[in-house]
């Protein structure tokens, strides 16, 4: 089995589950060569990933959660020593996470439920009578773009435009123009600087204003720290929702019996079904950690400074954890998947993401029917985020 978890070609039609399966069965902590780097350990079993993601004393999120080291071409937008929250360890990480945690608790997310449901109706209203759309850009990508825009106190259309930049940030460098990812980050920061000026002049009851007014360790956030928060919220705010909705609907279309079962009782079945779809699609492909000291993981001798990369899609198909892991069954009870990670870095936005997913699937599956692809599904050429980039769809509005 040829193993290549770096090339976007391996992810051209979704995640490479044949490679994951071989690794889990034969080399679950696999040394993966890196053409322009020093190599890394690819971890593919559920139990090992659960261990790594929770043990921040051994496996650090610094200097980056990306496979590529910053010195090897990683982008921080020229912000010098400042770090994104994802690239911190406790207790520093906990201090920064606390600044925004209140906006993302389950009670806070539920307070946004009616507004999110209204946005879902608005999004489906815009396409229902047309009978066709690009499901990614016209439906799946709209919801998280709108929600994060409202959360940050920005115009909804600005959220949509910023979402387009995230595609360039996530796309593998070798399949786009040189520097395209860094340029997209630069444009994101340029918008963020304008937002800083606006919210300082006219603060409101929004997360951007609150971030600019709050303190960490007795001081206000520096502008670069706000910009990194802004990038994280825009970039990560749409990944799971957008890619789960598109890849999830595609999976259901490929299994008409599953789709019919779900539509027969959306209210009673959707919550459990979305958990199975999260396990099945695993929109975030990986997160990297760096060993703080020499250690051992499932027989592999890991040295201090080694990169250790957790492949969540592989963990979520591990037969040691899940019964019939390679079968999508939205009727089974929810299982403890790792689509949102685990430990101190578990996805802060998971509650809002679930409410967004629920609202969009409820509108789409109750108001549209007879889905069929109107063209080829194009997957995002990325080894970091998995999901369709374009998904031309035909359908009929329910009378």
Short mmCIF file of C-alpha atoms in Angstrom, two decimals:
data_model
loop_
_atom_site.label_atom_id
_atom_site.label_comp_id
_atom_site.label_asym_id
_atom_site.label_seq_id
_atom_site.Cartn_x
_atom_site.Cartn_y
_atom_site.Cartn_z
CA UNK A 1 0.00 0.00 0.00
CA UNK A 2 1.40 3.38 -1.04
CA UNK A 3 0.90 5.85 1.79
CA UNK A 4 0.75 9.55 0.94
CA UNK A 5 -1.24 11.73 3.32
CA UNK A 6 0.35 14.96 2.08
CA UNK A 7 -0.66 15.08 -1.58
CA UNK A 8 -4.04 16.71 -2.26
CA UNK A 9 -4.51 13.97 -4.88
CA UNK A 10 -5.06 11.52 -2.02
CA UNK A 11 -8.05 13.64 -0.95
CA UNK A 12 -9.46 14.30 -4.43
CA UNK A 13 -12.72 12.45 -3.70
CA UNK A 14 -12.83 12.67 0.06
CA UNK A 15 -10.56 11.13 2.64
CA UNK A 16 -8.26 8.19 1.73
CA UNK A 17 -9.94 5.53 3.86
CA UNK A 18 -8.08 2.72 2.12
CA UNK A 19 -4.79 4.22 3.34
CA UNK A 20 -6.21 4.83 6.81
CA UNK A 21 -7.41 1.24 7.04
CA UNK A 22 -4.02 -0.17 6.10
CA UNK A 23 -2.29 2.09 8.61
CA UNK A 24 -4.64 1.20 11.46
CA UNK A 25 -4.13 -2.50 10.80
CA UNK A 26 -0.41 -2.50 10.04
CA UNK A 27 1.34 0.67 11.23
CA UNK A 28 -0.96 2.79 13.44
CA UNK A 29 1.83 5.21 14.43
CA UNK A 30 3.48 5.53 11.04
CA UNK A 31 6.60 7.53 10.18
CA UNK A 32 5.54 9.64 7.18
CA UNK A 33 8.21 11.23 5.03
CA UNK A 34 7.85 14.92 4.20
CA UNK A 35 9.52 16.08 0.96
CA UNK A 36 10.20 19.61 2.21
CA UNK A 37 10.26 18.88 5.93
CA UNK A 38 11.62 16.53 8.56
CA UNK A 39 8.78 14.01 8.54
CA UNK A 40 6.10 13.22 11.12
CA UNK A 41 4.24 10.45 12.92
CA UNK A 42 0.80 9.76 11.40
CA UNK A 43 -1.56 8.46 14.11
CA UNK A 44 -4.69 6.65 12.90
CA UNK A 45 -6.25 4.63 15.75
CA UNK A 46 -9.01 6.10 17.90
CA UNK A 47 -7.45 5.22 21.26
CA UNK A 48 -4.06 6.71 20.33
CA UNK A 49 -5.61 9.94 19.03
CA UNK A 50 -7.75 10.22 22.17
CA UNK A 51 -4.53 9.93 24.19
CA UNK A 52 -2.53 12.46 22.17
CA UNK A 53 -5.27 15.08 21.99
CA UNK A 54 -5.81 15.08 25.75
CA UNK A 55 -2.19 14.83 26.91
CA UNK A 56 -0.97 18.39 26.36
CA UNK A 57 1.85 17.85 28.87
CA UNK A 58 3.45 15.44 26.39
CA UNK A 59 2.06 16.63 23.07
CA UNK A 60 2.15 20.39 22.55
CA UNK A 61 0.14 22.56 20.18
CA UNK A 62 3.18 24.83 19.79
CA UNK A 63 4.61 25.98 17.48
CA UNK A 64 1.72 25.09 15.13
CA UNK A 65 -1.15 22.69 14.56
CA UNK A 66 -0.23 22.43 10.85
CA UNK A 67 2.15 19.79 9.52
CA UNK A 68 4.39 22.42 7.93
CA UNK A 69 6.66 24.19 10.39
CA UNK A 70 6.38 28.00 10.34
CA UNK A 71 10.03 28.30 9.29
CA UNK A 72 9.26 25.98 6.37
CA UNK A 73 6.67 28.32 4.88
CA UNK A 74 3.81 28.37 7.35
CA UNK A 75 1.83 31.60 7.40
CA UNK A 76 1.28 33.79 10.44
CA UNK A 77 0.63 36.93 8.43
CA UNK A 78 3.74 38.72 9.64
CA UNK A 79 2.41 39.09 13.18
CA UNK A 80 5.74 38.36 14.82
CA UNK A 81 5.68 36.62 18.20
CA UNK A 82 1.89 36.56 18.61
CA UNK A 83 0.15 33.18 18.44
CA UNK A 84 -3.28 31.96 17.50
CA UNK A 85 -5.19 30.36 20.37
CA UNK A 86 -5.09 26.98 18.59
CA UNK A 87 -1.30 27.07 18.86
CA UNK A 88 -1.16 27.56 22.63
CA UNK A 89 -1.10 25.07 25.48
CA UNK A 90 -2.77 25.33 28.88
CA UNK A 91 -2.72 27.42 30.99
CA UNK A 92 -2.12 30.14 28.37
CA UNK A 93 -4.64 28.52 26.04
CA UNK A 94 -7.28 28.40 28.77
CA UNK A 95 -6.89 32.10 29.47
CA UNK A 96 -7.49 33.07 25.84
CA UNK A 97 -10.25 30.51 25.34
CA UNK A 98 -12.09 31.97 28.33
CA UNK A 99 -12.35 35.32 26.50
CA UNK A 100 -14.82 33.91 23.98
CA UNK A 101 -16.10 30.76 25.69
CA UNK A 102 -19.28 32.46 26.95
CA UNK A 103 -20.49 33.05 23.38
CA UNK A 104 -20.19 29.36 22.52
CA UNK A 105 -21.64 27.50 25.50
CA UNK A 106 -24.68 25.32 24.82
CA UNK A 107 -27.10 27.77 26.53
CA UNK A 108 -25.69 30.68 24.50
CA UNK A 109 -25.88 28.65 21.30
CA UNK A 110 -29.50 27.73 22.01
CA UNK A 111 -30.37 31.41 22.44
CA UNK A 112 -29.36 31.84 18.81
CA UNK A 113 -31.54 28.92 17.69
CA UNK A 114 -34.51 30.96 16.44
CA UNK A 115 -32.28 33.34 14.49
CA UNK A 116 -30.34 30.43 12.97
CA UNK A 117 -33.63 28.78 11.96
CA UNK A 118 -34.73 32.04 10.32
CA UNK A 119 -31.44 32.24 8.40
CA UNK A 120 -31.93 28.65 7.23
CA UNK A 121 -35.38 29.54 5.87
CA UNK A 122 -33.92 32.59 4.13
CA UNK A 123 -31.18 30.52 2.51
CA UNK A 124 -33.56 27.86 1.21
CA UNK A 125 -36.06 30.53 0.10
CA UNK A 126 -33.36 31.90 -2.22
CA UNK A 127 -32.90 28.61 -4.11
CA UNK A 128 -36.15 26.65 -3.72
CA UNK A 129 -37.95 27.93 -6.82
CA UNK A 130 -34.87 27.78 -9.02
CA UNK A 131 -34.74 23.99 -8.96
CA UNK A 132 -30.96 23.97 -8.99
CA UNK A 133 -27.97 25.51 -7.23
CA UNK A 134 -24.40 24.94 -6.23
CA UNK A 135 -25.17 23.41 -2.87
CA UNK A 136 -21.80 24.40 -1.37
CA UNK A 137 -21.75 28.11 -2.19
CA UNK A 138 -25.51 28.75 -2.28
CA UNK A 139 -26.61 26.74 0.77
CA UNK A 140 -23.99 24.97 2.88
CA UNK A 141 -21.53 27.87 2.92
CA UNK A 142 -24.14 30.56 3.51
CA UNK A 143 -25.23 29.50 6.99
CA UNK A 144 -21.88 29.61 8.84
CA UNK A 145 -20.88 32.75 6.93
CA UNK A 146 -24.02 34.53 8.11
CA UNK A 147 -23.83 33.28 11.69
CA UNK A 148 -20.20 34.28 12.24
CA UNK A 149 -20.87 37.66 10.58
CA UNK A 150 -23.73 38.35 12.99
CA UNK A 151 -21.68 37.10 15.91
CA UNK A 152 -18.86 39.51 15.05
CA UNK A 153 -21.16 42.43 14.23
CA UNK A 154 -20.43 42.49 10.48
CA UNK A 155 -22.73 42.77 7.45
CA UNK A 156 -23.90 39.36 6.24
CA UNK A 157 -22.51 39.92 2.75
CA UNK A 158 -19.07 40.54 4.26
CA UNK A 159 -19.26 37.14 5.92
CA UNK A 160 -19.88 35.56 2.53
CA UNK A 161 -16.90 37.32 0.96
CA UNK A 162 -14.59 36.37 3.82
CA UNK A 163 -15.69 32.74 3.45
CA UNK A 164 -14.24 32.76 -0.06
CA UNK A 165 -10.84 33.62 1.42
CA UNK A 166 -10.93 30.56 3.68
CA UNK A 167 -10.95 28.30 0.62
CA UNK A 168 -7.62 29.76 -0.51
CA UNK A 169 -6.22 29.41 3.00
CA UNK A 170 -7.16 25.72 3.14
CA UNK A 171 -6.23 24.80 -0.43
CA UNK A 172 -2.90 23.02 -0.81
CA UNK A 173 -0.17 25.45 -1.98
CA UNK A 174 0.88 23.25 -4.89
CA UNK A 175 -2.50 23.52 -6.64
CA UNK A 176 -2.88 27.31 -6.54
CA UNK A 177 -0.83 30.34 -7.48
CA UNK A 178 2.31 30.87 -5.39
CA UNK A 179 1.52 32.88 -2.27
CA UNK A 180 -2.27 32.63 -2.71
CA UNK A 181 -2.81 31.35 0.83
CA UNK A 182 -0.67 34.07 2.38
CA UNK A 183 -2.42 36.70 0.26
CA UNK A 184 -5.81 35.47 1.52
CA UNK A 185 -4.59 35.72 5.11
CA UNK A 186 -3.38 39.25 4.35
CA UNK A 187 -6.81 40.24 3.02
CA UNK A 188 -8.43 38.74 6.10
CA UNK A 189 -6.17 40.82 8.33
CA UNK A 190 -6.84 43.93 6.26
CA UNK A 191 -10.57 43.50 6.84
CA UNK A 192 -9.88 42.80 10.52
CA UNK A 193 -7.99 46.07 10.90
CA UNK A 194 -10.98 47.91 9.49
CA UNK A 195 -13.22 46.08 11.95
CA UNK A 196 -10.94 47.12 14.84
CA UNK A 197 -11.27 50.78 13.83
CA UNK A 198 -15.05 50.51 13.43
CA UNK A 199 -15.69 48.73 16.75
CA UNK A 200 -13.43 51.05 18.71
CA UNK A 201 -15.28 54.03 17.28
CA UNK A 202 -18.76 52.48 17.61
CA UNK A 203 -18.67 49.47 19.95
CA UNK A 204 -21.74 47.24 20.02
CA UNK A 205 -23.09 44.12 21.67
CA UNK A 206 -21.05 41.79 19.47
CA UNK A 207 -18.06 39.50 19.92
CA UNK A 208 -15.62 41.77 18.09
CA UNK A 209 -16.43 44.68 20.44
CA UNK A 210 -16.21 42.42 23.48
CA UNK A 211 -12.81 41.08 22.42
CA UNK A 212 -11.44 44.57 21.97
CA UNK A 213 -12.69 45.57 25.42
CA UNK A 214 -11.64 42.48 27.38
CA UNK A 215 -8.38 41.83 29.20
CA UNK A 216 -6.06 38.85 29.44
CA UNK A 217 -3.39 38.82 32.16
CA UNK A 218 -4.43 42.36 33.10
CA UNK A 219 -4.01 43.90 29.66
CA UNK A 220 -6.08 44.55 26.57
CA UNK A 221 -5.52 42.44 23.49
CA UNK A 222 -2.92 43.82 21.10
CA UNK A 223 -4.17 44.37 17.56
CA UNK A 224 -2.26 41.32 16.23
CA UNK A 225 -3.90 39.15 18.92
CA UNK A 226 -7.34 40.36 17.86
CA UNK A 227 -6.49 39.67 14.21
CA UNK A 228 -5.50 36.09 15.05
CA UNK A 229 -8.76 35.61 16.95
CA UNK A 230 -10.60 37.08 13.95
CA UNK A 231 -8.83 34.74 11.53
CA UNK A 232 -9.57 31.74 13.74
CA UNK A 233 -13.26 32.58 14.12
CA UNK A 234 -13.82 33.23 10.41
CA UNK A 235 -11.67 30.34 9.24
CA UNK A 236 -12.82 27.68 11.69
CA UNK A 237 -16.36 29.02 12.08
CA UNK A 238 -17.52 27.51 8.81
CA UNK A 239 -15.42 24.40 8.29
CA UNK A 240 -17.52 21.80 10.05
CA UNK A 241 -20.95 23.14 9.12
CA UNK A 242 -20.20 23.79 5.45
CA UNK A 243 -18.42 20.52 4.82
CA UNK A 244 -20.73 18.35 6.90
CA UNK A 245 -23.83 19.71 5.13
CA UNK A 246 -22.41 19.18 1.64
CA UNK A 247 -20.60 15.88 2.20
CA UNK A 248 -23.44 14.65 4.42
CA UNK A 249 -26.15 15.34 1.84
CA UNK A 250 -24.00 13.70 -0.83
CA UNK A 251 -23.62 10.59 1.36
CA UNK A 252 -27.39 10.47 1.92
CA UNK A 253 -28.09 10.88 -1.80
CA UNK A 254 -25.82 7.89 -2.45
CA UNK A 255 -27.88 5.88 0.06
CA UNK A 256 -31.56 6.53 -0.72
CA UNK A 257 -32.72 4.16 2.03
CA UNK A 258 -30.89 6.23 4.65
CA UNK A 259 -32.28 9.47 3.24
CA UNK A 260 -35.83 8.11 3.20
CA UNK A 261 -35.54 6.82 6.79
CA UNK A 262 -34.34 10.21 8.00
CA UNK A 263 -37.00 12.22 6.13
CA UNK A 264 -39.75 10.00 7.53
CA UNK A 265 -39.30 11.60 10.96
CA UNK A 266 -36.93 14.56 10.77
CA UNK A 267 -37.86 15.91 14.18
CA UNK A 268 -37.23 12.64 15.94
CA UNK A 269 -34.24 11.41 13.99
CA UNK A 270 -32.14 14.39 12.92
CA UNK A 271 -30.12 14.85 16.12
CA UNK A 272 -28.79 11.29 16.07
CA UNK A 273 -28.32 11.29 12.31
CA UNK A 274 -26.10 14.37 12.35
CA UNK A 275 -23.75 12.68 14.85
CA UNK A 276 -23.38 9.70 12.51
CA UNK A 277 -22.79 12.07 9.59
CA UNK A 278 -20.14 13.91 11.61
CA UNK A 279 -18.40 10.59 12.28
CA UNK A 280 -18.70 9.62 8.63
CA UNK A 281 -17.48 12.86 7.04
CA UNK A 282 -14.96 14.11 9.67
CA UNK A 283 -14.53 17.56 8.04
CA UNK A 284 -11.25 18.41 9.84
CA UNK A 285 -8.71 15.93 8.51
CA UNK A 286 -5.91 16.37 11.02
CA UNK A 287 -4.33 18.33 13.83
CA UNK A 288 -0.65 18.28 14.65
CA UNK A 289 1.06 18.17 18.02
CA UNK A 290 4.79 18.32 18.83
CA UNK A 291 6.38 16.01 21.42
CA UNK A 292 7.66 17.89 24.46
CA UNK A 293 9.83 14.92 25.52
CA UNK A 294 10.82 11.44 24.46
CA UNK A 295 7.84 9.12 24.75
CA UNK A 296 6.28 5.96 23.33
CA UNK A 297 2.94 5.61 21.55
CA UNK A 298 1.62 2.19 20.56
CA UNK A 299 5.17 0.87 20.27
CA UNK A 300 6.59 3.83 18.32
CA UNK A 301 9.58 5.60 19.89
CA UNK A 302 8.77 9.30 19.61
CA UNK A 303 11.56 11.78 20.25
CA UNK A 304 11.34 15.24 21.74
CA UNK A 305 10.52 17.69 18.95
CA UNK A 306 8.90 15.09 16.67
CA UNK A 307 5.70 16.04 14.88
CA UNK A 308 2.70 13.87 15.83
CA UNK A 309 -0.32 14.20 13.53
CA UNK A 310 -3.79 12.95 14.49
CA UNK A 311 -6.02 11.85 11.59
CA UNK A 312 -9.56 12.22 12.87
CA UNK A 313 -11.19 10.63 9.82
CA UNK A 314 -9.13 7.50 10.43
CA UNK A 315 -10.07 7.40 14.12
CA UNK A 316 -13.75 7.70 13.23
CA UNK A 317 -13.61 4.52 11.12
CA UNK A 318 -11.68 2.46 13.69
CA UNK A 319 -13.28 -0.98 14.09
CA UNK A 320 -11.86 -1.25 17.60
CA UNK A 321 -14.17 1.63 18.61
CA UNK A 322 -17.12 1.48 16.22
CA UNK A 323 -19.28 -1.43 15.15
CA UNK A 324 -19.51 -1.62 11.34
CA UNK A 325 -17.30 1.50 10.98
CA UNK A 326 -17.39 1.51 7.18
CA UNK A 327 -21.17 1.58 7.01
CA UNK A 328 -23.15 4.80 7.25
CA UNK A 329 -26.16 4.09 9.44
CA UNK A 330 -28.02 7.21 10.55
CA UNK A 331 -30.50 5.08 12.50
CA UNK A 332 -28.03 3.81 15.09
CA UNK A 333 -27.54 5.48 18.48
CA UNK A 334 -24.94 8.30 18.45
CA UNK A 335 -21.37 7.21 19.13
CA UNK A 336 -18.43 9.09 20.64
CA UNK A 337 -16.76 10.30 17.43
CA UNK A 338 -13.77 12.65 17.27
CA UNK A 339 -14.99 15.01 14.55
CA UNK A 340 -14.64 17.89 17.02
CA UNK A 341 -11.44 16.58 18.62
CA UNK A 342 -10.97 15.95 22.34
CA UNK A 343 -9.23 17.42 25.36
CA UNK A 344 -8.50 21.13 25.96
CA UNK A 345 -8.68 21.93 22.24
CA UNK A 346 -12.08 20.32 21.61
CA UNK A 347 -13.93 22.52 19.13
CA UNK A 348 -15.31 25.58 20.92
CA UNK A 349 -17.98 26.13 18.27
CA UNK A 350 -19.40 22.60 18.27
CA UNK A 351 -22.73 23.60 19.88
CA UNK A 352 -23.42 26.36 17.36
CA UNK A 353 -22.28 24.06 14.53
CA UNK A 354 -24.78 21.39 15.59
CA UNK A 355 -27.61 23.94 15.73
CA UNK A 356 -26.65 25.26 12.28
CA UNK A 357 -26.50 21.74 10.85
CA UNK A 358 -29.85 20.83 12.38
CA UNK A 359 -31.54 23.98 11.07
CA UNK A 360 -30.17 23.64 7.53
CA UNK A 361 -30.93 19.94 7.15
CA UNK A 362 -34.42 20.54 8.55
CA UNK A 363 -35.13 23.18 5.91
CA UNK A 364 -33.41 21.38 3.03
CA UNK A 365 -34.91 17.95 3.65
CA UNK A 366 -38.42 19.15 4.45
CA UNK A 367 -38.73 21.66 1.60
CA UNK A 368 -36.68 20.10 -1.21
CA UNK A 369 -36.81 16.63 -2.72
CA UNK A 370 -35.71 14.52 -5.72
CA UNK A 371 -32.08 15.51 -5.32
CA UNK A 372 -29.69 14.67 -8.14
CA UNK A 373 -26.26 15.89 -9.08
CA UNK A 374 -26.28 18.31 -12.00
CA UNK A 375 -22.54 17.99 -12.57
CA UNK A 376 -19.40 16.58 -11.05
CA UNK A 377 -18.73 17.18 -7.37
CA UNK A 378 -15.40 18.96 -6.94
CA UNK A 379 -13.64 18.37 -3.63
CA UNK A 380 -11.50 21.00 -1.95
CA UNK A 381 -7.88 20.21 -2.88
CA UNK A 382 -6.65 20.15 0.70
CA UNK A 383 -5.00 17.69 3.05
CA UNK A 384 -6.32 19.64 6.07
CA UNK A 385 -10.05 20.23 5.49
CA UNK A 386 -12.28 17.68 3.74
CA UNK A 387 -15.41 18.63 1.87
CA UNK A 388 -16.86 19.48 -1.54
CA UNK A 389 -15.78 22.78 -3.05
CA UNK A 390 -18.54 22.68 -5.66
CA UNK A 391 -21.63 20.47 -5.79
CA UNK A 392 -24.09 21.32 -8.61
CA UNK A 393 -27.49 20.04 -7.55
CA UNK A 394 -30.97 19.72 -9.07
CA UNK A 395 -34.04 19.26 -6.92
CA UNK A 396 -37.77 19.92 -6.72
CA UNK A 397 -39.45 22.14 -4.16
CA UNK A 398 -42.04 20.33 -2.06
CA UNK A 399 -45.49 21.69 -2.85
#
